[in-house]
Amino acid sequence: MADAGKGPDLVSFRELAKRLVAEHVVPAISHQRVSQLSRDDPDFPPVVRVGRSMAVDWYAAEPYFRDRKSRQGRRTDLSKPEE
């Protein structure tokens, strides 16, 4: 969970979204999308509760988002159900 020789850098979902954009890891993302990914993607880095907020280690989240393949605009309501 920590980078070589460094302790974890825990950030809230809101701060994570801001930092991902500021460091040009992704062009745009909201904290709501980060929250959704944390619930739906089994590969999402471990999440910890800090007070009333959820947090993730920046050193685990940054490579996750850098390597993640985005499927923006995919309309699942138009696809035919698999039989």
Short mmCIF file of C-alpha atoms in Angstrom, two decimals:
data_model
loop_
_atom_site.label_atom_id
_atom_site.label_comp_id
_atom_site.label_asym_id
_atom_site.label_seq_id
_atom_site.Cartn_x
_atom_site.Cartn_y
_atom_site.Cartn_z
CA MET A 1 0.00 0.00 0.00
CA ALA A 2 2.99 2.28 0.39
CA ASP A 3 5.60 3.38 -2.12
CA ALA A 4 9.21 2.22 -1.61
CA GLY A 5 10.27 3.58 1.78
CA LYS A 6 7.31 5.95 2.12
CA GLY A 7 4.22 5.58 4.23
CA PRO A 8 0.75 5.60 2.69
CA ASP A 9 -0.58 8.88 1.32
CA LEU A 10 -4.28 8.57 2.17
CA VAL A 11 -6.57 10.89 0.21
CA SER A 12 -10.35 11.24 0.22
CA PHE A 13 -12.27 10.46 -2.96
CA ARG A 14 -12.82 14.20 -3.49
CA GLU A 15 -9.10 14.95 -3.12
CA LEU A 16 -8.20 11.94 -5.27
CA ALA A 17 -10.38 13.21 -8.12
CA LYS A 18 -8.79 16.68 -7.92
CA ARG A 19 -5.27 15.26 -7.78
CA LEU A 20 -5.79 12.87 -10.69
CA VAL A 21 -6.78 15.79 -12.90
CA ALA A 22 -4.10 18.16 -11.55
CA GLU A 23 -1.36 15.61 -12.21
CA HIS A 24 -2.75 14.80 -15.70
CA VAL A 25 -3.43 11.15 -14.89
CA VAL A 26 -6.96 11.52 -16.33
CA PRO A 27 -8.49 14.45 -18.25
CA ALA A 28 -11.53 14.69 -15.94
CA ILE A 29 -13.18 12.70 -13.15
CA SER A 30 -15.61 13.44 -10.33
CA HIS A 31 -15.49 12.13 -6.78
CA GLN A 32 -18.84 10.47 -7.49
CA ARG A 33 -17.22 8.46 -10.30
CA VAL A 34 -14.34 7.49 -7.99
CA SER A 35 -16.90 6.30 -5.44
CA GLN A 36 -18.76 4.30 -8.09
CA LEU A 37 -15.56 2.61 -9.25
CA SER A 38 -14.66 1.75 -5.65
CA ARG A 39 -17.97 -0.09 -5.32
CA ASP A 40 -18.14 -1.72 -8.75
CA ASP A 41 -14.57 -2.55 -9.79
CA PRO A 42 -12.96 -5.48 -7.94
CA ASP A 43 -9.51 -4.21 -9.05
CA PHE A 44 -9.97 -0.86 -7.27
CA PRO A 45 -7.31 -0.27 -4.58
CA PRO A 46 -8.25 -0.96 -0.94
CA VAL A 47 -10.51 1.68 0.62
CA VAL A 48 -10.46 2.72 4.27
CA ARG A 49 -12.95 4.77 6.24
CA VAL A 50 -11.52 7.90 7.85
CA GLY A 51 -14.22 9.56 9.93
CA ARG A 52 -17.21 9.93 7.62
CA SER A 53 -15.09 9.87 4.46
CA MET A 54 -13.66 7.05 2.41
CA ALA A 55 -9.96 7.23 1.57
CA VAL A 56 -7.50 5.42 -0.64
CA ASP A 57 -3.71 5.34 -0.80
CA TRP A 58 -2.50 7.66 -3.57
CA TYR A 59 0.42 5.31 -4.33
CA ALA A 60 -2.06 2.51 -5.16
CA ALA A 61 -4.72 4.69 -6.82
CA GLU A 62 -2.45 6.58 -9.24
CA PRO A 63 -1.25 3.48 -11.15
CA TYR A 64 -4.80 2.04 -11.10
CA PHE A 65 -6.18 5.12 -12.87
CA ARG A 66 -3.14 5.52 -15.16
CA ASP A 67 -3.50 1.93 -16.45
CA ARG A 68 -7.30 1.79 -16.46
CA LYS A 69 -9.06 1.58 -19.82
CA SER A 70 -11.94 4.07 -19.94
CA ARG A 71 -15.23 3.21 -21.64
CA GLN A 72 -16.71 6.69 -21.73
CA GLY A 73 -20.03 7.10 -23.45
CA ARG A 74 -20.82 3.39 -23.63
CA ARG A 75 -24.61 3.07 -23.74
CA THR A 76 -25.53 -0.16 -22.00
CA ASP A 77 -29.25 0.51 -22.47
CA LEU A 78 -28.87 0.11 -26.26
CA SER A 79 -26.96 -3.17 -26.26
CA LYS A 80 -28.80 -6.41 -26.84
CA PRO A 81 -29.01 -8.69 -23.81
CA GLU A 82 -26.77 -11.72 -23.99
CA GLU A 83 -28.63 -14.97 -24.46
#
